[in-house]
PDB file of C-alpha atoms in Angstrom:
ATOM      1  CA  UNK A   1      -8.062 -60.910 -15.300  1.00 80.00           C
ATOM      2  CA  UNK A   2      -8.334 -60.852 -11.515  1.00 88.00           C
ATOM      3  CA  UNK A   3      -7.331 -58.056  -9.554  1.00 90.00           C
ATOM      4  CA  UNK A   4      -5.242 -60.841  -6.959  1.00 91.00           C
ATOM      5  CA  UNK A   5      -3.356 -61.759 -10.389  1.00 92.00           C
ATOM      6  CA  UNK A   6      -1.963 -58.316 -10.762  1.00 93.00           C
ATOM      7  CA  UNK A   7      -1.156 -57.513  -7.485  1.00 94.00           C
ATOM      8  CA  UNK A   8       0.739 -60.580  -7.054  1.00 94.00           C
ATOM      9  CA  UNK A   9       3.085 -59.522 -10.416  1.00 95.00           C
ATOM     10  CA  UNK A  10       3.407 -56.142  -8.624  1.00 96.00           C
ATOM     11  CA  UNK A  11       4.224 -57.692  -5.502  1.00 95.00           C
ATOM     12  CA  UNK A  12       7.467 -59.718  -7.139  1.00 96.00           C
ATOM     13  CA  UNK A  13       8.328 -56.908  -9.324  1.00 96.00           C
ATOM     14  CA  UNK A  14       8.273 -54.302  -5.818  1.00 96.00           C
ATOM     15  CA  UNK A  15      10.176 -56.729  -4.126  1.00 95.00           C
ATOM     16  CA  UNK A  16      12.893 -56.850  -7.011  1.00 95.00           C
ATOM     17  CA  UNK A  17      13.321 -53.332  -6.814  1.00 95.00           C
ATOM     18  CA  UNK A  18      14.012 -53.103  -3.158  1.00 93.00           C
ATOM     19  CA  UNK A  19      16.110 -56.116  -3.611  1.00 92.00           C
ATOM     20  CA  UNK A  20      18.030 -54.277  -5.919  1.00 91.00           C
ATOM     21  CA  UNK A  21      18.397 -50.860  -3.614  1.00 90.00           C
ATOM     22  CA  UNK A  22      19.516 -53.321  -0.924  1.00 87.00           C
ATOM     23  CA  UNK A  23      22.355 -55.136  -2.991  1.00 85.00           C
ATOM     24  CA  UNK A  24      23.348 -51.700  -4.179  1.00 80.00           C
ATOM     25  CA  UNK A  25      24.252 -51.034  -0.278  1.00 76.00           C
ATOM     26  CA  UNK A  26      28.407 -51.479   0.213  1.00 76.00           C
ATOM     27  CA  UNK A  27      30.927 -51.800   2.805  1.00 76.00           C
ATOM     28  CA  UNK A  28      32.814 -48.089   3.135  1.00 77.00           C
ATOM     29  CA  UNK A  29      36.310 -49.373   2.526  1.00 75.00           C
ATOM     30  CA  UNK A  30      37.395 -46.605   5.873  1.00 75.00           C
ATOM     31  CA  UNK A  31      37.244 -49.212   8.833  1.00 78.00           C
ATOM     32  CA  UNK A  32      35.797 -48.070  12.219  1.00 77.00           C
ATOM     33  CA  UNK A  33      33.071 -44.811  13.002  1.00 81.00           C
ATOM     34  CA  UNK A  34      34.394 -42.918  10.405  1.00 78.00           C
ATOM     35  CA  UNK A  35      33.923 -45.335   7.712  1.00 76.00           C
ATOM     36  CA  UNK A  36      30.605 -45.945   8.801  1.00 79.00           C
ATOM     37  CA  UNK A  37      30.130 -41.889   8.763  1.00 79.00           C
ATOM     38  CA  UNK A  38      30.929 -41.877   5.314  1.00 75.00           C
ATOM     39  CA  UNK A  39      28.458 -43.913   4.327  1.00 79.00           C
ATOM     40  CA  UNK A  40      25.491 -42.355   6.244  1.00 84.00           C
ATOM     41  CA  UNK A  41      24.119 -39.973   3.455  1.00 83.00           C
ATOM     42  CA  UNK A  42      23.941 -43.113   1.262  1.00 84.00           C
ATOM     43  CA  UNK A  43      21.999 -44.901   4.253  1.00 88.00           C
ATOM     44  CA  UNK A  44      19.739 -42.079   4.299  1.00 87.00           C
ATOM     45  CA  UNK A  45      18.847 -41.709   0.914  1.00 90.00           C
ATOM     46  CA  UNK A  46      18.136 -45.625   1.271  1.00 91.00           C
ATOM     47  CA  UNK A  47      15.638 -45.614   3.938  1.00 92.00           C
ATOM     48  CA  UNK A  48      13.588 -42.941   2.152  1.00 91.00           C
ATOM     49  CA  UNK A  49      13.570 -44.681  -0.729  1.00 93.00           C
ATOM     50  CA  UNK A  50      12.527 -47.733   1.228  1.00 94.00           C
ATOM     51  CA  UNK A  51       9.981 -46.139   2.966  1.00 92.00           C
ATOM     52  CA  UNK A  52       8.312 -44.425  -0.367  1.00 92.00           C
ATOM     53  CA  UNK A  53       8.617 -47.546  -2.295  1.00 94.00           C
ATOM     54  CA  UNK A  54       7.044 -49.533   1.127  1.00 93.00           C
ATOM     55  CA  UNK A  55       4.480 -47.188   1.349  1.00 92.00           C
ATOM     56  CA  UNK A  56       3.650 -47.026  -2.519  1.00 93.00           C
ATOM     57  CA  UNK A  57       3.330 -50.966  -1.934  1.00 93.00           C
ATOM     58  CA  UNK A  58       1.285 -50.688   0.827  1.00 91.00           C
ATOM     59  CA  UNK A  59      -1.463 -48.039  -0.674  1.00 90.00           C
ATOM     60  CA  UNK A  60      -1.481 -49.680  -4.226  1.00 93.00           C
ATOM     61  CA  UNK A  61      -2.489 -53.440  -2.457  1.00 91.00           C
ATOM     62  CA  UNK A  62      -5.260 -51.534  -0.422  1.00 87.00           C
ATOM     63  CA  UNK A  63      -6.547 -49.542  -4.049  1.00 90.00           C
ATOM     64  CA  UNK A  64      -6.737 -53.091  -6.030  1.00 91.00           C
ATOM     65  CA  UNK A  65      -8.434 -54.930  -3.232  1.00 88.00           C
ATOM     66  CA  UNK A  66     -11.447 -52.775  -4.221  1.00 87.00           C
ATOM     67  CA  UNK A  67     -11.963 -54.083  -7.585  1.00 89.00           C
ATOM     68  CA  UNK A  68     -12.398 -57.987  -8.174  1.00 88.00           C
ATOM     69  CA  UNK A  69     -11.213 -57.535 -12.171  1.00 90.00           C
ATOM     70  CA  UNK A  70      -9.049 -55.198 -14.032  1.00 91.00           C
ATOM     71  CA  UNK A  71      -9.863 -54.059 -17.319  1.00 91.00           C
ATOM     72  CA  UNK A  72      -6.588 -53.042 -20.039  1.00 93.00           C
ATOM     73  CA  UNK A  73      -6.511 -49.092 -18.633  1.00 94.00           C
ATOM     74  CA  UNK A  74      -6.002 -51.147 -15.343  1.00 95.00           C
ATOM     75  CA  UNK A  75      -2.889 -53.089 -16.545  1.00 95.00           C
ATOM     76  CA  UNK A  76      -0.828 -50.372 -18.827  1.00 96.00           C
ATOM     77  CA  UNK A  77      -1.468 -47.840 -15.755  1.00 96.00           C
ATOM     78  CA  UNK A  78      -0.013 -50.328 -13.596  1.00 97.00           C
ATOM     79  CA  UNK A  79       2.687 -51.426 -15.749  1.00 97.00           C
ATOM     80  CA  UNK A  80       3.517 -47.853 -16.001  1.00 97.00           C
ATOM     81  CA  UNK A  81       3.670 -47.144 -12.535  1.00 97.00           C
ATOM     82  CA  UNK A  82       5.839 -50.359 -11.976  1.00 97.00           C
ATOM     83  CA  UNK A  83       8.316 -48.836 -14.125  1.00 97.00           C
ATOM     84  CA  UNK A  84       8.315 -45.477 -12.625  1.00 97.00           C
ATOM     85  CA  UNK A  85       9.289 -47.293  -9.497  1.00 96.00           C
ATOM     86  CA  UNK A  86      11.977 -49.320 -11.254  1.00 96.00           C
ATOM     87  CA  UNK A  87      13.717 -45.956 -11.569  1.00 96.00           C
ATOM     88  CA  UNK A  88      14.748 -45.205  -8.414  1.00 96.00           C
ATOM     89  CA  UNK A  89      17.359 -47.432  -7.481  1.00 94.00           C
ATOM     90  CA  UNK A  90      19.085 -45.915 -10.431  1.00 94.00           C
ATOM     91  CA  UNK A  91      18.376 -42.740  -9.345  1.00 93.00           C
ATOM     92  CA  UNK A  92      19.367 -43.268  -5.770  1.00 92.00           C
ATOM     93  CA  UNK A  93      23.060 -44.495  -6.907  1.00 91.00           C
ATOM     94  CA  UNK A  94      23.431 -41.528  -9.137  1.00 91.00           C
ATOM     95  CA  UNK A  95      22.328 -39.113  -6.011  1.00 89.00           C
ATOM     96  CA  UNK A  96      25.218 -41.363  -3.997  1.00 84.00           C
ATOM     97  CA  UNK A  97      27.573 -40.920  -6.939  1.00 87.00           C
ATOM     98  CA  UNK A  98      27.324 -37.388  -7.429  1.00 88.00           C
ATOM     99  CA  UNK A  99      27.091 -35.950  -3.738  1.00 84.00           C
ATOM    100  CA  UNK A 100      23.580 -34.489  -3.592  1.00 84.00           C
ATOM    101  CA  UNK A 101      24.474 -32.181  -6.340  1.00 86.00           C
ATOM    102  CA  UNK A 102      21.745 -30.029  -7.919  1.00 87.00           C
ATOM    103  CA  UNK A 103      21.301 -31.407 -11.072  1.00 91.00           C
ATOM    104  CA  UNK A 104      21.334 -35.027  -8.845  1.00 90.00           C
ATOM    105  CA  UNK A 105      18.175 -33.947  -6.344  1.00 89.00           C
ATOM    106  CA  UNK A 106      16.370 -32.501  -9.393  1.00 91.00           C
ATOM    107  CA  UNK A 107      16.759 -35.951 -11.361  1.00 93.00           C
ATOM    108  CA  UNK A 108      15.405 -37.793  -7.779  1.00 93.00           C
ATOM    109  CA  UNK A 109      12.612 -35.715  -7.262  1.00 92.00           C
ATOM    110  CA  UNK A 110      12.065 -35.665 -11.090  1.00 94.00           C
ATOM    111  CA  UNK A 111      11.665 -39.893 -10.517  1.00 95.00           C
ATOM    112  CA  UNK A 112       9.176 -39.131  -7.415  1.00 93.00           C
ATOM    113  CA  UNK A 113       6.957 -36.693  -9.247  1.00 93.00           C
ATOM    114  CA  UNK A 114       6.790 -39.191 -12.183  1.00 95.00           C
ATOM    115  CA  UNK A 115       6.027 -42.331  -9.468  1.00 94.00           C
ATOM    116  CA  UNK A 116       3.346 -40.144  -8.053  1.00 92.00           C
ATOM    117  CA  UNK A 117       1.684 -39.216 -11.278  1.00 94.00           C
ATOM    118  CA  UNK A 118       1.698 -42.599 -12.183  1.00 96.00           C
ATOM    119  CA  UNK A 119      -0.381 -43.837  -8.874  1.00 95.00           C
ATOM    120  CA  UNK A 120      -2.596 -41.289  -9.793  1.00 94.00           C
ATOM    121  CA  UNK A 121      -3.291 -42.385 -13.171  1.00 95.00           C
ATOM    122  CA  UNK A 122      -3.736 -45.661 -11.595  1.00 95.00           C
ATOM    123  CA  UNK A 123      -6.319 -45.071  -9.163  1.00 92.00           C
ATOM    124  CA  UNK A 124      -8.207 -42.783 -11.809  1.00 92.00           C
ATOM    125  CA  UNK A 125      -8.377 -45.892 -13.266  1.00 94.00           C
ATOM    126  CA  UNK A 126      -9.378 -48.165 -10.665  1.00 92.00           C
ATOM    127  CA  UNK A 127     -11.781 -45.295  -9.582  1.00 89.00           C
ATOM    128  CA  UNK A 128     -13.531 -45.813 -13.410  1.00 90.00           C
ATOM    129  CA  UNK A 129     -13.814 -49.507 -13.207  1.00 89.00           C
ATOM    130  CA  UNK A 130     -15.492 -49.168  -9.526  1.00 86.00           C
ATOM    131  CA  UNK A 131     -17.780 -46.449 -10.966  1.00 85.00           C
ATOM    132  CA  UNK A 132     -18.619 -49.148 -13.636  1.00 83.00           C
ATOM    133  CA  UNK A 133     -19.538 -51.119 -11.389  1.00 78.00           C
ATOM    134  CA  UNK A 134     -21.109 -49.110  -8.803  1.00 77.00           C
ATOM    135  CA  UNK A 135     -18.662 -49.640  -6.125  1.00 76.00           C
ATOM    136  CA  UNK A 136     -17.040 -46.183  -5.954  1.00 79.00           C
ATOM    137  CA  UNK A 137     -18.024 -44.301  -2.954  1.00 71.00           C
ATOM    138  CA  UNK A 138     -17.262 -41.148  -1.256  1.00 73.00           C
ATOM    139  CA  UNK A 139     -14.276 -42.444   0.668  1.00 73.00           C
ATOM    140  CA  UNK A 140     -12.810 -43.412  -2.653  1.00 73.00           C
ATOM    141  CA  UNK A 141     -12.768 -40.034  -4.034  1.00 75.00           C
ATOM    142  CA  UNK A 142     -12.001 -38.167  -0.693  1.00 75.00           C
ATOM    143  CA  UNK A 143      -8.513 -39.851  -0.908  1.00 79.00           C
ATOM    144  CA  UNK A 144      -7.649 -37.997  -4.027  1.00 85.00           C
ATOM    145  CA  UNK A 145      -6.418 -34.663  -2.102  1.00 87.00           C
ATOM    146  CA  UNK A 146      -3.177 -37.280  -0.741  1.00 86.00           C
ATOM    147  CA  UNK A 147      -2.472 -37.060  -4.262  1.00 88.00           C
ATOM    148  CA  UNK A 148      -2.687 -33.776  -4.747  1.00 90.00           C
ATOM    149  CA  UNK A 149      -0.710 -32.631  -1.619  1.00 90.00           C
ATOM    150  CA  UNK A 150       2.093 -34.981  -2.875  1.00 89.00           C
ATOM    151  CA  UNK A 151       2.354 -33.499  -6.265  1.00 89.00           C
ATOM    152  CA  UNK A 152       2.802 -30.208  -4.783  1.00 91.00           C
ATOM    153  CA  UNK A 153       5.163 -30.544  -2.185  1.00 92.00           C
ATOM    154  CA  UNK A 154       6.990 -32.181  -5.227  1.00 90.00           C
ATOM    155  CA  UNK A 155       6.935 -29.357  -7.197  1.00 89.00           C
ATOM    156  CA  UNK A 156       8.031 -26.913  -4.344  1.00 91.00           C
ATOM    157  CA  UNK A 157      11.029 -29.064  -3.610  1.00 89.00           C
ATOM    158  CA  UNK A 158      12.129 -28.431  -7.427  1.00 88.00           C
ATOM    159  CA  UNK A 159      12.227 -24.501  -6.476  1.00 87.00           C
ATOM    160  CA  UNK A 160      13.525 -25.471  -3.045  1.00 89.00           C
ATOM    161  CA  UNK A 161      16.438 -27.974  -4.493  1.00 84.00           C
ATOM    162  CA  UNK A 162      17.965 -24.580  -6.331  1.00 82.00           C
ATOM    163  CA  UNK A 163      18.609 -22.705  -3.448  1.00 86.00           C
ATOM    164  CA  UNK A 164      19.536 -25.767  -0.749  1.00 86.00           C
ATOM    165  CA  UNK A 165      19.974 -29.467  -2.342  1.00 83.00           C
ATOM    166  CA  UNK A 166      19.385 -30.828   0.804  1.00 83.00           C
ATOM    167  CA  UNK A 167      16.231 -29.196   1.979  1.00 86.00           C
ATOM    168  CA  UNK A 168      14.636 -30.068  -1.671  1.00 85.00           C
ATOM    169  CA  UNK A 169      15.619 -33.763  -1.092  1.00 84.00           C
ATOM    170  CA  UNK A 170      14.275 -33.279   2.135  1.00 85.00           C
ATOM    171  CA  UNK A 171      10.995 -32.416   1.218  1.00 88.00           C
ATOM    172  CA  UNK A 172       9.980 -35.816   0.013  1.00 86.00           C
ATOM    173  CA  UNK A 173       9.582 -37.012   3.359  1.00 86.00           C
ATOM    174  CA  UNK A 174       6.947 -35.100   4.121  1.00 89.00           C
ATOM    175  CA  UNK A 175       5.043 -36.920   1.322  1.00 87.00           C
ATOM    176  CA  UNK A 176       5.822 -40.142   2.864  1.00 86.00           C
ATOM    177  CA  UNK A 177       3.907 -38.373   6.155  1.00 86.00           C
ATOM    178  CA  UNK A 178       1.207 -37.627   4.043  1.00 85.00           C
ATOM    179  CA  UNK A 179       0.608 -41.276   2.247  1.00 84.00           C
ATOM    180  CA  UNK A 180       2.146 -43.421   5.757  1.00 78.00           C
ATOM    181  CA  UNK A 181      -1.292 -42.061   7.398  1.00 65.00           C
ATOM    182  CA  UNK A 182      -4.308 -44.895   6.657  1.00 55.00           C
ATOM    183  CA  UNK A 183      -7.324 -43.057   5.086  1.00 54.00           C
ATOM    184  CA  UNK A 184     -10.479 -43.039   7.289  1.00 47.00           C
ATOM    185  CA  UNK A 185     -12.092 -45.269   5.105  1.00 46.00           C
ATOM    186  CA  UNK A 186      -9.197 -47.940   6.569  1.00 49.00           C
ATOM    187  CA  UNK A 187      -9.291 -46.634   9.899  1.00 43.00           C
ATOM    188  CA  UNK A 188     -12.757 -46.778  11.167  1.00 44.00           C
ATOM    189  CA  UNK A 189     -14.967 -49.112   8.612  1.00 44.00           C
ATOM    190  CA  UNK A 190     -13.574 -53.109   8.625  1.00 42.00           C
ATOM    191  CA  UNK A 191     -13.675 -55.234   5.610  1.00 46.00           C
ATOM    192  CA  UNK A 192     -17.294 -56.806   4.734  1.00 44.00           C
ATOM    193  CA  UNK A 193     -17.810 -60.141   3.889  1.00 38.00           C
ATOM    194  CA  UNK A 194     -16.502 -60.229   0.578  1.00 41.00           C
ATOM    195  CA  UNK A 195     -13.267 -58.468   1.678  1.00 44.00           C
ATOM    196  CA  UNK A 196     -13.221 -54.982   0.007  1.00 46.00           C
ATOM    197  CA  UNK A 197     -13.704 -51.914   1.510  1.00 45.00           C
ATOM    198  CA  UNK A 198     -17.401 -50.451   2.402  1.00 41.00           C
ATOM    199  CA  UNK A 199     -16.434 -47.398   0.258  1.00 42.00           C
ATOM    200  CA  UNK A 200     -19.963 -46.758  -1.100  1.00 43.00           C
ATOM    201  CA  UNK A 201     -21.087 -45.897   2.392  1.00 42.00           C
ATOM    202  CA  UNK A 202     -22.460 -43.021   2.551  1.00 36.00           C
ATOM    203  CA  UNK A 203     -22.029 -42.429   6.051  1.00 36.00           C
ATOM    204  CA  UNK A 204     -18.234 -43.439   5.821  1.00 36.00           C
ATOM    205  CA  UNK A 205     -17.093 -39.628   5.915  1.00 35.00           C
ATOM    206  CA  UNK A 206     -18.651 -39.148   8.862  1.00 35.00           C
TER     207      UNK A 206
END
């Protein structure tokens, strides 16, 4: 199968899920600023959510633009990770429902460190069929440490969450600082001819 075939499916099934964290959106039934007040934690929670699912979108169509076929590690890691992102509207109503309790922010960041796995396995995967092939460069590994940073600050926002809910949900927006930023790779080499990136350069790092 062709790598354009399974980023299109991922692109309807990403766009369902924000769909679905938009619909999920309602009218405070308080009219005027304090209504509108009441609803802000919910808006909040939203826009993250947007943002990591947006970003997720954004980094996996820039990963499978580097292979030209995907192999069946390719499309169960991808399914996977689909699904792990399919959890968080659910998750983002229960934080609503339950008022940023505890047990609430653990379950969230509990979705975020599973979506993040997930991406890894992915681009391990990815990163195997481009070694196959002799695509994979240094630029390709490089990127792993994004990965790495995210899991953490998603495991210090479990310890975090205990003490202050609020500060541990917090904490995930850091890791939409850290993935937001394009890797150098993106930033300073163009796409060649055939439209992937010039990741086996081996000046690229420099």
């Amino acid at each position: 199968m062709k790598s354009a075939r399974l980023e299109a499916f991922s692109d309807g099934v990403i766009a369902v899920i924000i769909t679905i964290m938009v619909l999920e959106l309602h009218v405070p039934q308080q009219d005027g600023l304090p209504g509108l007040l009441s609803i802000l934690p919910r808006l909040g929670v939203y826009l993250l959510s947007f943002l990591i699912v947006g970003i997720y979108w954004i980094n996996h169509h820039e990963l499978l633009r580097r292979i030209e076929h995907v192999d069946f590690s390719i499309l169960w890691s991808n399914l996977i990770f689909l699904f792990s992102l399919s959890l968080i509207p659910y998750f983002v109503d229960y934080l609503d429902d339950k008022k940023f309790s505890s047990f609430a922010v653990l379950l969230y960041n509990l979705t975020m460190i599973f979506a993040g796995s997930t991406f890894f396995v992915l681009r391990r995967a990815v990163m195997r069929r481009q070694r196959a092939s002799g695509s994979l460069g240094h630029t390709d590994e490089a990127e792993l440490w994004k990965h790495y940073a995210s899991l953490l600050v998603y495991l210090v926002s479990l310890a975090v969450l205990f003490w202050n809910p609020l500060a541990g949900f917090g904490l995930n927006a850091i890791v939409t600082i850290i993935w937001i930023t394009p890797g150098r790779a993106i930033r300073h080499h163009p796409e060649d001819e055939t439209g992937h990136l010039r990741g086996d350069d081996p000046h690229s790092l420099d």
